[in-house]
Amino acid sequence: MEKTAQMSRIEYIAQALTERKQTVTCAESCTGGLLAAALTSIPGSSAFFERSFVTYSNQAKKQLLNVTEETLRHYGAVSEETVREMALGALIAAKSDYALSISGIAGPDGGTAEKPVGLVWFGFATKQRIWAKHYQFSGSREEIRRQAVQYALAIMEHYLKTNA
């Protein structure tokens, strides 16, 4: 059932973006390109998706998305500030209408008391505004990554449905 829900969500996003002649890009860390793979899993995705950024390291976040050293040092890679900068950097670099960013701790290691395994931050940028929110997922590394992709797709779908 989850697979069906994902496809209908992706199909809705694809149809809405294609009809509006708009594009989306992704800036991913812990999901390693899974969001881009989901968005391009249907035929015709080139109408709304041109490129994506997998910036797993801090160096890649700085080089490709212009995330500042100060942000990474002060807040860390898994933070509201970082996903905001990732989304904005991707939006500008890709010249897209929308950008989704993801940075989190998929585990099984790497968690702390302040930032436990399963914590994932999401950024969403339009040409007018940037949003960020986090969610605490549970499960294995793959389950956390899969849930993060679903959550990012839900953010995109919700925005498109409420901003027709």
XYZ file of C-alpha atoms in Angstrom:
164
model
C 0.000 0.000 0.000
C 2.866 2.386 0.736
C 4.182 1.880 -2.802
C 0.777 2.799 -4.259
C 0.520 5.896 -2.065
C 3.992 6.942 -3.155
C 3.186 6.543 -6.835
C -0.029 8.509 -6.611
C 1.792 11.255 -4.706
C 4.577 11.342 -7.292
C 2.061 11.250 -10.139
C 0.180 14.180 -8.591
C 3.407 16.179 -8.180
C 4.456 15.367 -11.747
C 1.113 16.339 -13.205
C 0.826 19.566 -11.196
C 4.358 20.723 -12.005
C 4.063 19.773 -15.682
C 0.739 21.598 -16.055
C 2.174 24.687 -14.348
C 5.390 24.446 -16.379
C 7.375 24.501 -13.138
C 10.405 22.574 -11.946
C 11.728 21.122 -8.704
C 15.243 20.250 -7.598
C 16.570 18.378 -4.566
C 19.480 18.819 -2.191
C 19.963 15.580 -0.293
C 22.310 14.373 2.374
C 21.144 11.341 4.406
C 18.837 10.091 1.632
C 21.706 9.960 -0.858
C 19.619 10.648 -3.971
C 16.554 8.576 -3.084
C 14.266 11.622 -3.339
C 15.552 12.421 -6.813
C 15.147 8.756 -7.757
C 11.536 8.813 -6.565
C 10.734 12.002 -8.486
C 12.265 10.618 -11.676
C 10.694 7.164 -11.364
C 7.882 7.971 -13.784
C 8.052 8.605 -17.530
C 8.081 12.258 -18.498
C 9.845 13.458 -15.366
C 12.217 15.553 -17.485
C 9.322 18.010 -17.891
C 9.638 19.055 -14.239
C 12.990 17.705 -13.017
C 16.370 18.601 -14.473
C 18.944 18.129 -11.715
C 19.634 17.247 -8.119
C 22.423 17.645 -5.592
C 23.629 14.830 -3.361
C 25.769 16.646 -0.823
C 26.632 14.040 1.754
C 29.732 15.789 3.081
C 29.965 19.261 4.588
C 32.488 20.136 1.886
C 29.941 19.286 -0.818
C 27.265 21.348 0.953
C 29.629 24.323 0.932
C 30.909 23.877 -2.636
C 27.677 23.031 -4.442
C 24.990 24.727 -2.350
C 26.827 27.635 -0.711
C 26.066 26.480 2.816
C 28.361 28.605 4.948
C 31.158 27.262 7.091
C 29.728 29.298 9.977
C 26.334 27.601 9.695
C 27.865 24.134 9.637
C 30.217 24.870 12.524
C 27.632 26.586 14.719
C 24.475 24.530 13.994
C 25.781 21.355 12.366
C 24.791 19.615 9.142
C 21.553 18.350 10.665
C 19.824 21.620 11.498
C 17.131 24.043 10.421
C 19.726 26.569 9.323
C 21.597 24.082 7.148
C 18.524 22.736 5.319
C 17.368 26.302 4.683
C 20.718 27.137 3.093
C 20.724 23.839 1.186
C 17.267 24.524 -0.269
C 18.125 28.093 -1.224
C 21.453 27.037 -2.736
C 19.789 24.326 -4.812
C 17.000 26.665 -5.933
C 19.511 29.239 -7.148
C 21.975 26.770 -8.704
C 19.267 24.852 -10.587
C 17.158 27.927 -11.407
C 14.120 25.889 -10.352
C 10.757 27.006 -9.059
C 11.037 24.786 -5.972
C 13.747 23.036 -4.003
C 13.491 20.320 -1.363
C 16.383 19.638 0.990
C 16.989 16.811 3.442
C 19.665 16.355 6.110
C 19.444 13.868 8.933
C 20.903 11.041 10.947
C 19.854 7.730 9.404
C 21.988 5.612 11.726
C 22.626 3.168 13.047
C 25.463 5.328 14.447
C 26.052 9.066 14.632
C 23.236 10.076 16.940
C 23.622 12.160 20.093
C 21.272 13.136 22.910
C 20.531 16.429 21.133
C 20.363 14.885 17.660
C 19.300 11.247 17.913
C 19.292 8.677 15.126
C 16.149 9.230 13.079
C 16.184 13.045 13.326
C 15.722 14.501 9.861
C 15.433 18.160 8.889
C 13.613 19.211 5.712
C 13.870 22.457 3.809
C 11.512 23.699 1.123
C 12.209 26.798 -0.936
C 10.184 28.762 -3.442
C 11.244 32.006 -5.083
C 9.359 33.834 -2.327
C 9.994 31.881 0.873
C 11.934 29.129 2.636
C 10.387 26.737 5.167
C 12.071 24.193 7.395
C 10.791 21.514 9.729
C 12.035 18.358 11.325
C 10.655 14.969 12.117
C 11.857 12.110 14.301
C 11.633 8.804 12.437
C 12.303 5.336 13.803
C 13.414 2.043 12.339
C 16.437 0.797 10.455
C 18.675 3.025 8.354
C 16.776 2.101 5.201
C 13.400 2.645 6.890
C 14.452 6.090 8.105
C 15.690 7.047 4.637
C 12.496 5.763 2.994
C 10.296 7.599 5.496
C 12.277 10.800 4.913
C 11.634 10.588 1.170
C 7.916 10.062 1.794
C 7.826 13.054 4.141
C 9.586 15.297 1.590
C 7.159 14.203 -1.133
C 4.267 14.967 1.214
C 5.635 18.480 1.770
C 5.765 19.058 -1.984
C 2.322 17.577 -2.580
C 0.775 19.654 0.223
C 2.290 22.862 -1.118
C 1.053 22.198 -4.649
C -2.458 21.336 -3.441
C -2.759 24.399 -1.227
C -1.177 26.860 -3.686
C -3.057 26.062 -6.864
